[in-house]
């Protein structure tokens, strides 16, 4: 179609991605003339693909596993948030330069605060996992002025690296799962491990949950994820999965590219019904 702007999501694997569907809905809703494809690209071919895509007039890319860190390295200009995250999920060209942003954190925070009414200021937050998603989320969570951030990860060195990267922004208390029982309850617990994908849980403690605690699983599914089930059984005030984050991070990318923020509620409903 004439004057159609080209966008795509790049990952490996990519077949499961809901991004083309979400962006097609955003485009229809806002009357934007875009095409949005999905490409399975190996790590070996990633840099070449990105260069070719933009050299041939491509307007923007979403980047997913396992390329977010490489995309950060590839961009010649990253936002401060993307720099703190050390990972990029959105690429675009501005004044001839390849720019990188990370919208995972804003997507999460918007889902927590706007869609689920959770006020993060002054709260005690526990993050489980120290991979790319946790890092992206923390890069935005720090802007919401939480009172305390705690990060638990199987590999302590990765959690320590995040603590170091954030040292000028906010203190993060890090640990592995040993002695997890010693922590008292949190206002918000976010599962950013990839274990839900296999129907498994990281080591958890019932001590972490009281009647005020909200639990958030970055993973989503057609029925409750194993972490959402654990949260409900443990008496959490709220237990939410990551579908809202998925749609909200996409809306943030769309807004960067097109200068218009789409409405997300109907898209979340549509994706939920299609699961
Ligand atoms: P990574 O592979 O970068 O990180 C995985 C994390 O899970 C690491 O902290 C890893 O610990 C931990 N983990 C894996 N296996 C185990 C185990 N057996 N025991 C304890 N911890 C374990 O993945 P991402 O950070 O990119 O993604 C994490 C999750 O977030 C995924 O489920 C993904 O689908 C979801 N996600 C959702 C988004 C959304 O929009 N809803 C957006 C982005 C991600 P270790 O460091 O020790 O290996």
Coordinates of C-alpha atoms and ligand atoms in Angstrom, one line a residue:
X1 CA 0.0 0.0 0.0
X2 CA 1.3 3.5 -0.9
X3 CA 3.1 5.4 1.9
X4 CA 2.7 2.5 4.3
X5 CA 5.3 2.6 7.1
X6 CA 7.0 -0.6 7.9
X7 CA 7.4 -2.0 11.4
X8 CA 8.2 -5.4 12.8
X9 CA 9.1 -7.5 15.8
X10 CA 12.3 -9.4 15.8
X11 CA 13.1 -12.4 18.0
X12 CA 14.0 -16.1 18.0
X13 CA 11.6 -17.8 18.3
X14 CA 8.9 -15.4 17.2
X15 CA 5.9 -17.5 16.1
X16 CA 4.1 -17.1 19.5
X17 CA 4.3 -13.2 19.3
X18 CA 1.1 -11.3 19.7
X19 CA 2.7 -8.0 18.7
X20 CA 1.5 -8.1 15.0
X21 CA -2.1 -8.6 16.2
X22 CA -1.8 -5.8 18.9
X23 CA -0.2 -3.3 16.5
X24 CA -2.8 -4.1 13.8
X25 CA -5.5 -3.2 16.3
X26 CA -3.7 0.0 17.3
X27 CA -3.3 1.0 13.6
X28 CA -7.0 0.4 12.9
X29 CA -8.1 2.2 16.0
X30 CA -5.9 5.3 15.3
X31 CA -6.2 5.3 11.5
X32 CA -2.5 4.9 11.0
X33 CA -1.3 3.4 7.7
X34 CA 1.3 0.8 8.9
X35 CA 2.4 -2.7 8.2
X36 CA 3.8 -4.8 11.1
X37 CA 5.5 -8.1 10.5
X38 CA 7.3 -10.7 12.7
X39 CA 10.8 -12.0 11.8
X40 CA 12.6 -14.9 13.3
X41 CA 16.2 -13.9 13.2
X42 CA 19.1 -15.7 14.8
X43 CA 21.7 -13.9 17.0
X44 CA 24.3 -14.4 14.2
X45 CA 22.1 -12.5 11.7
X46 CA 20.6 -9.9 14.0
X47 CA 22.9 -6.8 13.3
X48 CA 22.7 -7.3 9.6
X49 CA 19.0 -7.7 9.7
X50 CA 18.5 -4.4 11.6
X51 CA 20.8 -2.5 9.4
X52 CA 19.1 -3.8 6.2
X53 CA 15.6 -3.1 7.7
X54 CA 16.3 0.6 8.4
X55 CA 18.5 1.1 5.2
X56 CA 15.5 -0.1 3.2
X57 CA 13.2 2.5 4.8
X58 CA 11.9 0.5 7.8
X59 CA 10.4 2.9 10.4
X60 CA 10.6 0.9 13.6
X61 CA 11.4 -2.4 15.3
X62 CA 10.3 -4.1 18.4
X63 CA 13.0 -6.4 19.8
X64 CA 12.4 -9.5 21.9
X65 CA 14.3 -12.5 23.3
X66 CA 17.2 -13.0 22.9
X67 CA 18.2 -9.8 21.2
X68 CA 17.4 -6.9 23.7
X69 CA 20.9 -6.5 25.0
X70 CA 22.5 -6.6 21.5
X71 CA 20.0 -4.1 20.3
X72 CA 21.1 -1.8 23.1
X73 CA 24.7 -2.1 21.9
X74 CA 23.7 -1.6 18.3
X75 CA 21.8 1.7 18.8
X76 CA 23.9 4.8 18.5
X77 CA 21.7 6.7 21.0
X78 CA 19.8 5.1 23.9
X79 CA 17.4 6.8 26.3
X80 CA 18.5 7.1 29.9
X81 CA 15.9 4.4 30.8
X82 CA 17.3 2.0 28.2
X83 CA 20.8 2.7 29.4
X84 CA 19.8 1.8 33.0
X85 CA 18.1 -1.3 31.7
X86 CA 21.0 -2.2 29.5
X87 CA 18.4 -3.5 27.1
X88 CA 16.2 -2.1 24.2
X89 CA 12.9 -3.4 23.0
X90 CA 12.1 -0.5 20.6
X91 CA 14.3 0.9 17.8
X92 CA 13.6 3.9 15.6
X93 CA 15.6 6.4 13.5
X94 CA 15.8 10.0 14.6
X95 CA 17.9 12.6 12.8
X96 CA 19.7 9.8 11.0
X97 CA 20.7 8.0 14.2
X98 CA 19.5 4.6 15.3
X99 CA 17.8 5.2 18.7
X100 CA 16.9 2.7 21.4
X101 CA 14.2 2.8 24.1
X102 CA 12.9 0.2 26.6
X103 CA 9.1 0.3 27.0
X104 CA 8.8 -2.8 29.1
X105 CA 9.2 -0.8 32.3
X106 CA 6.6 1.9 31.4
X107 CA 4.3 -0.9 30.2
X108 CA 4.5 -2.6 33.5
X109 CA 4.1 0.5 35.6
X110 CA 1.2 1.7 33.6
X111 CA -0.5 -1.7 34.0
X112 CA 0.1 -1.7 37.7
X113 CA -0.9 1.9 38.3
X114 CA -3.5 2.7 35.7
X115 CA -5.2 -0.6 35.0
X116 CA -4.9 -2.1 38.5
X117 CA -4.9 1.0 40.6
X118 CA -1.7 0.2 42.5
X119 CA 0.1 3.3 43.9
X120 CA 3.8 2.5 43.9
X121 CA 5.1 5.5 45.8
X122 CA 6.4 4.6 49.3
X123 CA 5.9 0.9 48.7
X124 CA 8.1 -2.1 49.4
X125 CA 8.6 -4.0 46.2
X126 CA 10.1 -7.5 45.7
X127 CA 11.4 -8.4 42.3
X128 CA 12.0 -12.1 41.6
X129 CA 14.5 -12.6 38.7
X130 CA 17.4 -10.5 37.3
X131 CA 17.1 -11.1 33.6
X132 CA 16.3 -8.5 30.9
X133 CA 12.7 -8.1 31.9
X134 CA 13.5 -7.5 35.6
X135 CA 16.1 -4.9 34.6
X136 CA 13.8 -3.1 32.2
X137 CA 11.1 -3.0 34.8
X138 CA 13.4 -1.7 37.5
X139 CA 14.6 1.1 35.2
X140 CA 11.0 2.5 35.4
X141 CA 10.0 1.4 38.8
X142 CA 12.6 3.6 40.4
X143 CA 10.8 6.6 38.9
X144 CA 7.7 5.7 40.9
X145 CA 9.5 6.4 44.2
X146 CA 9.1 3.1 46.0
X147 CA 10.4 3.1 49.6
X148 CA 12.4 -0.1 49.2
X149 CA 13.4 -2.4 46.3
X150 CA 14.5 -6.0 47.0
X151 CA 15.8 -8.3 44.2
X152 CA 16.1 -12.0 44.6
X153 CA 17.8 -14.1 41.9
X154 CA 19.1 -17.7 41.6
X155 CA 22.4 -16.3 40.3
X156 CA 23.5 -13.8 42.8
X157 CA 26.1 -12.2 40.6
X158 CA 23.4 -11.0 38.1
X159 CA 21.5 -9.4 41.0
X160 CA 24.7 -7.8 42.2
X161 CA 25.4 -6.4 38.7
X162 CA 22.0 -4.7 38.7
X163 CA 22.6 -3.3 42.2
X164 CA 25.8 -1.8 40.9
X165 CA 24.2 -0.4 37.7
X166 CA 21.4 1.3 39.8
X167 CA 23.7 2.6 42.6
X168 CA 23.3 6.3 41.7
X169 CA 19.6 6.0 41.3
X170 CA 18.2 3.9 44.1
X171 CA 19.6 1.3 46.5
X172 CA 18.5 -2.2 45.6
X173 CA 18.7 -4.9 48.3
X174 CA 19.9 -8.1 46.6
X175 CA 20.1 -11.7 47.6
X176 CA 19.7 -15.3 46.3
X177 CA 16.8 -17.5 47.5
X178 CA 18.7 -18.8 50.5
X179 CA 17.0 -17.5 53.7
X180 CA 14.1 -16.2 51.6
X181 CA 11.9 -16.8 54.7
X182 CA 13.7 -14.1 56.6
X183 CA 12.1 -11.3 54.6
X184 CA 8.9 -9.8 56.0
X185 CA 5.8 -9.0 53.8
X186 CA 6.0 -6.8 50.7
X187 CA 3.4 -4.5 49.2
X188 CA 4.1 -5.8 45.7
X189 CA 5.8 -8.9 44.5
X190 CA 6.7 -9.2 40.8
X191 CA 7.7 -12.5 39.2
X192 CA 10.2 -11.7 36.5
X193 CA 11.6 -15.2 36.3
X194 CA 11.0 -17.3 33.2
X195 CA 9.8 -20.2 35.3
X196 CA 6.1 -19.7 34.8
X197 CA 6.7 -20.7 31.2
X198 CA 7.4 -24.2 32.4
X199 CA 4.7 -24.1 35.1
X200 CA 7.3 -23.8 37.8
X201 CA 7.9 -21.4 40.7
X202 CA 11.1 -20.0 42.1
X203 CA 11.5 -20.6 45.9
X204 CA 8.8 -18.5 47.6
X205 CA 7.8 -17.8 51.2
X206 CA 4.3 -17.3 52.6
X207 CA 5.9 -14.7 54.9
X208 CA 6.1 -12.3 52.0
X209 CA 2.3 -12.1 51.6
X210 CA -0.2 -10.3 53.8
X211 CA -3.7 -9.1 53.1
X212 CA -2.4 -6.0 51.5
X213 CA 0.2 -7.6 49.1
X214 CA -0.3 -7.4 45.3
X215 CA 1.4 -10.1 43.2
X216 CA 2.2 -9.6 39.5
X217 CA 3.4 -12.3 37.1
X218 CA 5.1 -11.0 34.0
X219 CA 4.0 -14.1 32.2
X220 CA 0.4 -14.5 31.1
X221 CA -1.8 -17.5 30.0
X222 CA -5.4 -18.4 29.2
X223 CA -5.8 -19.5 32.8
X224 CA -4.1 -18.5 36.1
X225 CA -0.3 -18.9 35.9
X226 CA 1.3 -21.0 38.6
X227 CA 2.5 -17.8 40.3
X228 CA -0.9 -16.2 40.2
X229 CA -2.4 -19.4 41.7
X230 CA 0.3 -19.3 44.5
X231 CA -0.5 -15.6 45.2
X232 CA -4.3 -16.3 45.5
X233 CA -3.7 -19.3 47.7
X234 CA -1.3 -17.2 49.9
X235 CA -4.0 -14.6 50.5
X236 CA -2.7 -11.8 48.3
X237 CA -5.0 -8.8 47.9
X238 CA -4.5 -8.9 44.2
X239 CA -3.0 -11.4 41.7
X240 CA -2.5 -10.2 38.1
X241 CA -0.7 -11.7 35.1
X242 CA 1.4 -9.9 32.5
X243 CA -1.1 -9.5 29.6
X244 CA -1.6 -5.8 30.5
X245 CA 2.1 -5.2 30.5
X246 CA 2.4 -6.8 27.0
X247 CA -0.3 -4.5 25.6
X248 CA 0.9 -1.4 27.4
X249 CA 4.6 -1.8 26.3
X250 CA 3.3 -2.1 22.8
X251 CA 1.2 1.1 23.2
X252 CA 4.3 2.9 24.4
X253 CA 6.3 1.8 21.3
X254 CA 3.4 2.8 19.0
X255 CA 3.3 6.2 20.7
X256 CA 7.1 6.7 20.1
X257 CA 6.8 5.7 16.4
X258 CA 3.5 7.4 15.5
X259 CA 3.1 10.2 18.0
X260 CA -0.3 8.9 19.2
X261 CA -1.1 6.7 22.1
X262 CA -3.7 4.1 21.3
X263 CA -6.4 3.0 23.7
X264 CA -5.5 -0.3 25.3
X265 CA -8.5 -1.7 27.2
X266 CA -10.3 -3.1 24.2
X267 CA -7.1 -4.6 22.9
X268 CA -6.4 -6.3 26.2
X269 CA -9.9 -7.7 26.2
X270 CA -9.5 -9.0 22.6
X271 CA -6.2 -10.7 23.4
X272 CA -7.6 -12.2 26.6
X273 CA -10.6 -13.6 24.7
X274 CA -8.4 -15.1 22.0
X275 CA -6.1 -16.9 24.4
Ligands
LIG1 P1 15.7 -14.0 31.0 O1 16.0 -15.3 30.4 O2 16.5 -12.8 30.7 O3 15.7 -14.1 32.6 C1 15.1 -15.3 33.2 C2 15.1 -15.1 34.7 O4 14.5 -16.3 35.3 C3 16.6 -15.0 35.4 O5 16.5 -14.2 36.5 C4 16.8 -16.5 35.8 O6 17.7 -16.6 36.9 C5 15.4 -16.9 36.2 N1 15.3 -18.3 36.2 C6 15.2 -19.2 35.1 N2 15.2 -20.4 35.5 C7 15.2 -20.5 36.9 C8 15.1 -21.5 37.9 N3 15.1 -22.8 37.5 N4 15.1 -21.1 39.2 C9 15.2 -19.8 39.5 N5 15.3 -18.8 38.6 C10 15.3 -19.1 37.3 O7 14.2 -13.7 30.7 P2 13.4 -12.3 30.6 O8 13.9 -11.5 31.8 O9 13.5 -11.7 29.3 O10 11.9 -12.7 30.8 C11 11.4 -13.2 32.1 C12 9.9 -13.4 32.0 O11 9.2 -12.2 31.8 C13 9.4 -14.3 30.9 O12 8.4 -15.2 31.4 C14 8.9 -13.4 29.8 O13 7.9 -14.1 29.1 C15 8.3 -12.3 30.7 N6 8.2 -11.1 30.0 C16 6.9 -10.5 29.8 C17 6.7 -9.3 29.2 C18 5.3 -8.8 29.1 O14 5.2 -7.8 28.3 N7 4.4 -9.3 29.8 C19 7.8 -8.6 28.6 C20 9.1 -9.2 28.8 C21 9.3 -10.4 29.5 P3 19.3 -16.8 36.6 O15 19.8 -15.4 36.4 O16 19.8 -17.4 37.8 O17 19.4 -17.6 35.4

